[in-house]
Short mmCIF file of N, CA, C and O in Angstrom, two decimals:
data_model
loop_
_atom_site.label_atom_id
_atom_site.label_comp_id
_atom_site.label_asym_id
_atom_site.label_seq_id
_atom_site.Cartn_x
_atom_site.Cartn_y
_atom_site.Cartn_z
N MET B 1 -227.56 -187.64 -44.12
CA MET B 1 -228.86 -187.63 -44.28
C MET B 1 -229.85 -188.04 -43.43
O MET B 1 -230.91 -187.25 -43.01
N ALA B 2 -229.79 -189.26 -42.79
CA ALA B 2 -230.66 -189.72 -41.62
C ALA B 2 -230.62 -188.71 -40.64
O ALA B 2 -231.49 -188.69 -39.99
N ASN B 3 -229.42 -188.30 -40.01
CA ASN B 3 -229.37 -187.31 -39.01
C ASN B 3 -230.10 -186.08 -39.35
O ASN B 3 -230.69 -185.55 -38.57
N GLN B 4 -230.18 -185.56 -40.48
CA GLN B 4 -230.91 -184.29 -40.87
C GLN B 4 -232.44 -184.63 -40.59
O GLN B 4 -233.20 -183.84 -40.13
N GLN B 5 -232.76 -185.75 -41.17
CA GLN B 5 -234.21 -186.10 -40.96
C GLN B 5 -234.43 -186.40 -39.49
O GLN B 5 -235.53 -185.70 -39.06
N ALA B 6 -233.59 -186.88 -38.66
CA ALA B 6 -233.99 -187.29 -37.28
C ALA B 6 -233.98 -185.85 -36.66
O ALA B 6 -234.95 -185.49 -35.74
N ASP B 7 -233.09 -184.93 -37.02
CA ASP B 7 -233.21 -183.53 -36.44
C ASP B 7 -234.57 -182.74 -36.78
O ASP B 7 -235.01 -182.05 -35.88
N SER B 8 -234.84 -182.96 -38.02
CA SER B 8 -236.11 -182.27 -38.44
C SER B 8 -237.33 -182.73 -37.77
O SER B 8 -238.14 -182.10 -37.25
N GLU B 9 -237.19 -184.23 -37.63
CA GLU B 9 -238.35 -184.78 -36.92
C GLU B 9 -238.49 -184.24 -35.49
O GLU B 9 -239.50 -184.05 -34.87
N LYS B 10 -237.22 -184.11 -34.84
CA LYS B 10 -237.15 -183.58 -33.52
C LYS B 10 -237.83 -182.22 -33.40
O LYS B 10 -238.31 -181.90 -32.41
N GLU B 11 -237.23 -181.42 -34.20
CA GLU B 11 -237.60 -180.07 -34.35
C GLU B 11 -239.03 -179.87 -34.36
O GLU B 11 -239.94 -179.02 -33.59
N THR B 12 -239.70 -180.65 -35.15
CA THR B 12 -241.37 -180.72 -35.57
C THR B 12 -242.02 -180.97 -34.17
O THR B 12 -242.91 -180.50 -33.85
N LYS B 13 -241.50 -182.18 -33.68
CA LYS B 13 -242.16 -182.66 -32.55
C LYS B 13 -241.85 -181.65 -31.33
O LYS B 13 -242.84 -181.55 -30.43
N THR B 14 -240.89 -181.07 -31.25
CA THR B 14 -240.52 -180.14 -30.14
C THR B 14 -241.60 -178.84 -30.27
O THR B 14 -242.36 -178.49 -29.32
N ARG B 15 -241.72 -178.36 -31.73
CA ARG B 15 -242.52 -177.22 -31.85
C ARG B 15 -244.05 -177.56 -31.56
O ARG B 15 -244.83 -176.83 -30.92
N GLU B 16 -244.39 -178.94 -31.84
CA GLU B 16 -245.79 -179.38 -31.47
C GLU B 16 -246.07 -179.52 -29.94
O GLU B 16 -247.00 -178.93 -29.57
N ALA B 17 -245.01 -179.90 -29.36
CA ALA B 17 -244.80 -180.14 -27.70
C ALA B 17 -245.18 -178.74 -27.06
O ALA B 17 -245.91 -178.51 -26.32
N VAL B 18 -244.27 -177.80 -27.57
CA VAL B 18 -244.39 -176.37 -26.99
C VAL B 18 -245.73 -175.68 -27.29
O VAL B 18 -246.32 -175.11 -26.76
N ALA B 19 -246.23 -175.91 -28.51
CA ALA B 19 -247.65 -175.31 -28.99
C ALA B 19 -248.59 -176.00 -28.16
O ALA B 19 -249.58 -175.28 -27.48
N PHE B 20 -248.70 -177.14 -27.69
CA PHE B 20 -249.58 -178.06 -26.89
C PHE B 20 -249.53 -177.10 -25.54
O PHE B 20 -250.58 -176.94 -25.02
N ALA B 21 -248.42 -177.02 -24.94
CA ALA B 21 -248.24 -176.29 -23.68
C ALA B 21 -248.77 -174.80 -23.80
O ALA B 21 -249.67 -174.27 -22.64
N MET B 22 -248.56 -174.18 -24.82
CA MET B 22 -248.97 -172.78 -24.93
C MET B 22 -250.35 -172.60 -25.03
O MET B 22 -251.11 -171.87 -24.44
N GLU B 23 -250.95 -173.64 -25.52
CA GLU B 23 -252.50 -173.86 -25.55
C GLU B 23 -253.21 -174.35 -24.27
O GLU B 23 -254.39 -174.57 -24.09
N GLY B 24 -252.23 -174.68 -23.28
CA GLY B 24 -252.78 -175.41 -22.12
C GLY B 24 -253.38 -176.84 -22.07
O GLY B 24 -254.15 -177.39 -21.37
N ARG B 25 -252.81 -177.47 -23.48
CA ARG B 25 -253.24 -178.84 -23.69
C ARG B 25 -252.16 -179.67 -23.22
O ARG B 25 -251.39 -180.34 -23.89
N TRP B 26 -252.33 -179.82 -21.60
CA TRP B 26 -251.10 -180.59 -20.93
C TRP B 26 -251.01 -182.06 -21.17
O TRP B 26 -250.02 -182.47 -21.24
N GLN B 27 -251.99 -182.60 -21.37
CA GLN B 27 -251.94 -184.16 -21.76
C GLN B 27 -251.28 -184.31 -23.04
O GLN B 27 -250.65 -185.13 -23.31
N ASN B 28 -251.69 -183.66 -24.12
CA ASN B 28 -251.03 -183.74 -25.44
C ASN B 28 -249.37 -183.17 -25.29
O ASN B 28 -248.68 -183.88 -25.98
N ALA B 29 -249.41 -182.19 -24.50
CA ALA B 29 -247.83 -181.82 -24.34
C ALA B 29 -246.98 -182.88 -23.74
O ALA B 29 -245.97 -183.27 -24.05
N ALA B 30 -247.66 -183.67 -22.59
CA ALA B 30 -247.11 -184.58 -22.10
C ALA B 30 -246.62 -186.01 -22.99
O ALA B 30 -245.49 -186.43 -22.88
N LEU B 31 -247.78 -186.15 -23.81
CA LEU B 31 -247.45 -187.32 -24.80
C LEU B 31 -246.42 -186.92 -25.65
O LEU B 31 -245.47 -187.93 -25.94
N ALA B 32 -246.47 -185.67 -26.45
CA ALA B 32 -245.47 -185.21 -27.39
C ALA B 32 -244.05 -185.38 -26.66
O ALA B 32 -243.08 -185.81 -27.14
N ASN B 33 -243.80 -184.77 -25.54
CA ASN B 33 -242.66 -184.82 -24.69
C ASN B 33 -242.17 -186.21 -24.38
O ASN B 33 -240.92 -186.50 -24.35
N LYS B 34 -243.01 -187.02 -24.07
CA LYS B 34 -242.60 -188.59 -23.72
C LYS B 34 -242.07 -189.09 -24.89
O LYS B 34 -241.20 -189.95 -24.66
N GLU B 35 -242.58 -188.84 -26.00
CA GLU B 35 -242.20 -189.47 -27.32
C GLU B 35 -240.71 -189.02 -27.72
O GLU B 35 -239.91 -189.67 -27.93
N LEU B 36 -240.53 -187.62 -27.27
CA LEU B 36 -239.29 -186.94 -27.49
C LEU B 36 -238.20 -187.50 -26.51
O LEU B 36 -237.19 -187.92 -26.78
N ALA B 37 -238.67 -187.66 -25.21
CA ALA B 37 -237.72 -188.38 -24.22
C ALA B 37 -237.34 -189.73 -24.43
O ALA B 37 -236.31 -190.06 -24.07
N ASP B 38 -238.40 -190.56 -25.21
CA ASP B 38 -238.16 -191.93 -25.40
C ASP B 38 -237.06 -191.88 -26.78
O ASP B 38 -235.98 -192.64 -26.66
N SER B 39 -237.02 -191.01 -27.45
CA SER B 39 -235.96 -191.01 -28.58
C SER B 39 -234.80 -190.03 -28.42
O SER B 39 -233.80 -190.29 -29.01
N HIS B 40 -234.99 -189.12 -27.57
CA HIS B 40 -233.75 -188.31 -27.17
C HIS B 40 -233.56 -188.14 -25.65
O HIS B 40 -233.67 -187.04 -25.11
N PRO B 41 -233.33 -189.35 -25.12
CA PRO B 41 -233.16 -189.32 -23.55
C PRO B 41 -232.18 -188.50 -22.95
O PRO B 41 -232.14 -188.29 -21.74
N ASP B 42 -231.18 -187.80 -23.74
CA ASP B 42 -230.04 -187.04 -23.18
C ASP B 42 -230.36 -185.48 -23.53
O ASP B 42 -229.35 -184.72 -23.37
N ASP B 43 -231.52 -185.16 -23.66
CA ASP B 43 -231.91 -183.75 -23.94
C ASP B 43 -232.63 -183.10 -22.79
O ASP B 43 -233.71 -183.64 -22.26
N PRO B 44 -231.85 -182.28 -22.09
CA PRO B 44 -232.69 -181.85 -20.78
C PRO B 44 -233.83 -180.94 -21.16
O PRO B 44 -234.62 -181.10 -20.21
N GLY B 45 -233.96 -180.32 -22.11
CA GLY B 45 -234.89 -179.47 -22.62
C GLY B 45 -236.26 -180.27 -22.64
O GLY B 45 -237.37 -180.02 -22.22
N VAL B 46 -236.13 -181.54 -23.04
CA VAL B 46 -237.32 -182.33 -23.27
C VAL B 46 -237.63 -182.67 -21.72
O VAL B 46 -238.86 -182.70 -21.69
N TRP B 47 -236.78 -183.05 -21.02
CA TRP B 47 -237.22 -183.66 -19.74
C TRP B 47 -237.90 -182.40 -18.96
O TRP B 47 -238.79 -182.75 -17.86
N ASN B 48 -237.34 -181.27 -18.98
CA ASN B 48 -237.92 -179.94 -18.33
C ASN B 48 -239.25 -179.87 -19.00
O ASN B 48 -240.35 -179.60 -18.11
N ARG B 49 -239.61 -179.93 -19.94
CA ARG B 49 -240.87 -179.67 -20.79
C ARG B 49 -241.91 -180.94 -20.29
O ARG B 49 -243.07 -180.59 -19.76
N LEU B 50 -241.18 -182.08 -20.18
CA LEU B 50 -242.25 -183.25 -19.62
C LEU B 50 -242.53 -183.15 -18.20
O LEU B 50 -243.67 -183.28 -17.68
N GLY B 51 -241.67 -182.57 -17.41
CA GLY B 51 -241.89 -182.47 -15.98
C GLY B 51 -242.83 -181.18 -15.81
O GLY B 51 -243.74 -181.35 -14.87
N LYS B 52 -242.87 -180.25 -16.58
CA LYS B 52 -243.87 -178.96 -16.56
C LYS B 52 -245.24 -179.54 -16.87
O LYS B 52 -246.11 -179.33 -16.29
N ALA B 53 -245.24 -180.13 -17.99
CA ALA B 53 -246.49 -181.05 -18.35
C ALA B 53 -247.20 -181.93 -17.27
O ALA B 53 -248.44 -181.75 -16.83
N PHE B 54 -246.10 -182.63 -16.55
CA PHE B 54 -246.67 -183.51 -15.47
C PHE B 54 -247.09 -182.72 -14.36
O PHE B 54 -248.12 -183.10 -13.64
N LEU B 55 -246.45 -181.62 -14.21
CA LEU B 55 -246.80 -180.68 -12.98
C LEU B 55 -248.30 -180.14 -13.12
O LEU B 55 -248.82 -180.07 -12.30
N GLU B 56 -248.39 -179.62 -14.29
CA GLU B 56 -249.86 -179.01 -14.69
C GLU B 56 -250.99 -180.09 -14.44
O GLU B 56 -252.05 -179.68 -14.18
N LEU B 57 -250.60 -181.38 -15.05
CA LEU B 57 -251.61 -182.44 -14.76
C LEU B 57 -251.84 -182.88 -13.35
O LEU B 57 -252.62 -183.82 -13.25
N GLY B 58 -250.89 -182.44 -12.43
CA GLY B 58 -251.20 -182.89 -11.04
C GLY B 58 -250.45 -184.05 -10.91
O GLY B 58 -250.47 -184.92 -9.91
N LYS B 59 -249.49 -184.55 -11.73
CA LYS B 59 -248.83 -186.03 -11.80
C LYS B 59 -247.40 -185.54 -11.13
O LYS B 59 -246.29 -185.46 -11.69
N TYR B 60 -247.33 -185.34 -9.64
CA TYR B 60 -246.26 -184.71 -9.26
C TYR B 60 -245.00 -185.69 -9.06
O TYR B 60 -243.96 -185.14 -9.03
N ASP B 61 -245.40 -187.06 -8.73
CA ASP B 61 -244.19 -187.78 -8.81
C ASP B 61 -243.45 -188.07 -10.09
O ASP B 61 -242.36 -187.97 -10.14
N GLU B 62 -244.31 -188.19 -11.25
CA GLU B 62 -243.68 -188.00 -12.53
C GLU B 62 -242.81 -186.73 -12.77
O GLU B 62 -241.78 -186.72 -13.45
N ALA B 63 -243.42 -185.65 -12.58
CA ALA B 63 -242.82 -184.39 -12.51
C ALA B 63 -241.58 -184.20 -11.89
O ALA B 63 -240.63 -183.86 -12.56
N GLY B 64 -241.46 -184.91 -10.64
CA GLY B 64 -240.16 -184.70 -9.75
C GLY B 64 -239.42 -185.78 -10.52
O GLY B 64 -238.04 -185.32 -10.54
N ASP B 65 -239.76 -186.72 -11.06
CA ASP B 65 -238.64 -187.51 -11.76
C ASP B 65 -238.17 -187.08 -12.98
O ASP B 65 -236.98 -187.08 -13.39
N ALA B 66 -239.13 -186.50 -13.71
CA ALA B 66 -238.58 -185.62 -15.03
C ALA B 66 -237.61 -184.50 -14.54
O ALA B 66 -236.57 -184.15 -15.32
N PHE B 67 -237.95 -183.65 -13.73
CA PHE B 67 -237.10 -182.68 -13.36
C PHE B 67 -235.89 -183.03 -12.79
O PHE B 67 -234.69 -182.80 -13.17
N ARG B 68 -235.75 -184.28 -11.87
CA ARG B 68 -234.45 -184.69 -11.54
C ARG B 68 -233.78 -185.23 -12.80
O ARG B 68 -232.61 -185.23 -12.63
N ARG B 69 -234.27 -186.06 -13.69
CA ARG B 69 -233.69 -186.42 -14.79
C ARG B 69 -232.95 -185.26 -15.65
O ARG B 69 -231.73 -185.19 -16.05
N THR B 70 -233.88 -184.03 -15.65
CA THR B 70 -233.01 -182.72 -16.24
C THR B 70 -231.71 -182.57 -15.55
O THR B 70 -230.72 -182.25 -15.93
N LEU B 71 -231.85 -182.44 -14.18
CA LEU B 71 -230.58 -182.39 -13.38
C LEU B 71 -229.49 -183.18 -13.38
O LEU B 71 -228.16 -182.84 -13.37
N ASP B 72 -229.84 -184.42 -13.78
CA ASP B 72 -228.77 -185.44 -14.06
C ASP B 72 -228.03 -185.06 -15.22
O ASP B 72 -226.77 -185.27 -15.22
N LEU B 73 -228.61 -184.67 -16.09
CA LEU B 73 -228.00 -184.20 -17.58
C LEU B 73 -227.52 -182.49 -17.43
O LEU B 73 -226.55 -182.52 -18.16
N GLN B 74 -228.08 -181.98 -16.65
CA GLN B 74 -227.65 -180.44 -16.57
C GLN B 74 -227.90 -180.02 -15.21
O GLN B 74 -228.79 -179.42 -14.70
N PRO B 75 -226.76 -180.40 -14.32
CA PRO B 75 -226.95 -180.21 -12.75
C PRO B 75 -227.45 -178.87 -12.32
O PRO B 75 -228.08 -178.90 -11.27
N LYS B 76 -227.23 -177.70 -12.90
CA LYS B 76 -227.67 -176.43 -12.31
C LYS B 76 -228.71 -175.89 -13.19
O LYS B 76 -228.87 -174.71 -13.17
N ASN B 77 -229.57 -176.60 -13.98
CA ASN B 77 -230.59 -176.10 -14.63
C ASN B 77 -231.59 -175.24 -13.68
O ASN B 77 -232.27 -175.94 -12.91
N PRO B 78 -231.68 -174.04 -14.04
CA PRO B 78 -232.45 -173.20 -13.07
C PRO B 78 -234.03 -173.63 -13.06
O PRO B 78 -234.73 -173.41 -12.05
N ILE B 79 -234.41 -173.96 -14.12
CA ILE B 79 -235.91 -174.04 -14.34
C ILE B 79 -235.93 -175.54 -13.64
O ILE B 79 -237.23 -175.37 -12.74
N ALA B 80 -235.44 -176.34 -13.80
CA ALA B 80 -235.76 -177.75 -12.89
C ALA B 80 -235.42 -177.61 -11.43
O ALA B 80 -236.29 -177.94 -10.58
N VAL B 81 -234.55 -176.79 -11.06
CA VAL B 81 -234.36 -176.50 -9.61
C VAL B 81 -235.47 -175.99 -9.06
O VAL B 81 -236.05 -176.09 -7.96
N LYS B 82 -235.92 -174.57 -9.69
CA LYS B 82 -237.31 -174.11 -9.33
C LYS B 82 -238.25 -174.85 -9.24
O LYS B 82 -239.17 -174.84 -8.11
N ASN B 83 -238.47 -175.62 -10.06
CA ASN B 83 -239.87 -176.54 -10.18
C ASN B 83 -239.73 -177.68 -9.00
O ASN B 83 -240.68 -178.14 -8.59
N LEU B 84 -238.40 -178.23 -8.67
CA LEU B 84 -238.36 -179.15 -7.80
C LEU B 84 -238.74 -178.67 -6.52
O LEU B 84 -239.29 -179.19 -5.56
N GLU B 85 -238.30 -177.30 -6.08
CA GLU B 85 -238.47 -176.53 -5.06
C GLU B 85 -240.19 -176.23 -4.85
O GLU B 85 -240.66 -176.60 -3.96
N ARG B 86 -240.66 -176.06 -5.85
CA ARG B 86 -241.92 -175.74 -6.16
C ARG B 86 -242.70 -177.06 -5.63
O ARG B 86 -243.75 -177.09 -4.93
N LEU B 87 -242.37 -178.12 -6.22
CA LEU B 87 -242.89 -179.43 -5.89
C LEU B 87 -242.87 -179.86 -4.38
O LEU B 87 -243.88 -180.65 -3.76
N LYS B 88 -241.86 -179.35 -3.89
CA LYS B 88 -241.60 -179.80 -2.26
C LYS B 88 -242.83 -179.06 -1.57
O LYS B 88 -243.24 -179.47 -0.46
N LYS B 89 -243.47 -177.91 -2.10
CA LYS B 89 -244.52 -177.13 -1.27
C LYS B 89 -245.91 -177.69 -1.67
O LYS B 89 -246.69 -177.28 -0.89
N LEU B 90 -245.99 -178.61 -2.49
CA LEU B 90 -247.23 -179.21 -3.06
C LEU B 90 -247.65 -180.51 -2.05
O LEU B 90 -247.00 -181.15 -1.81
#
């Protein structure tokens, strides 16, 4: 039962984070994804979304750290690879 509740909370927070991003509310997206990263540190999707939010906020060091964490968890993640390449050009 506790796992179902945790999964439901994760799904709710994930939908919230995605909605913030789609609305261009990057500070809110970063905060929501940071909360998710704290509670689900082994989820590469969370780190990818956090990296994107940081990228949009101009926090390039934090974005790079988040994308590298994604690659630690999922070495060939194409989104993280692409965004790290993008960061090298900025």
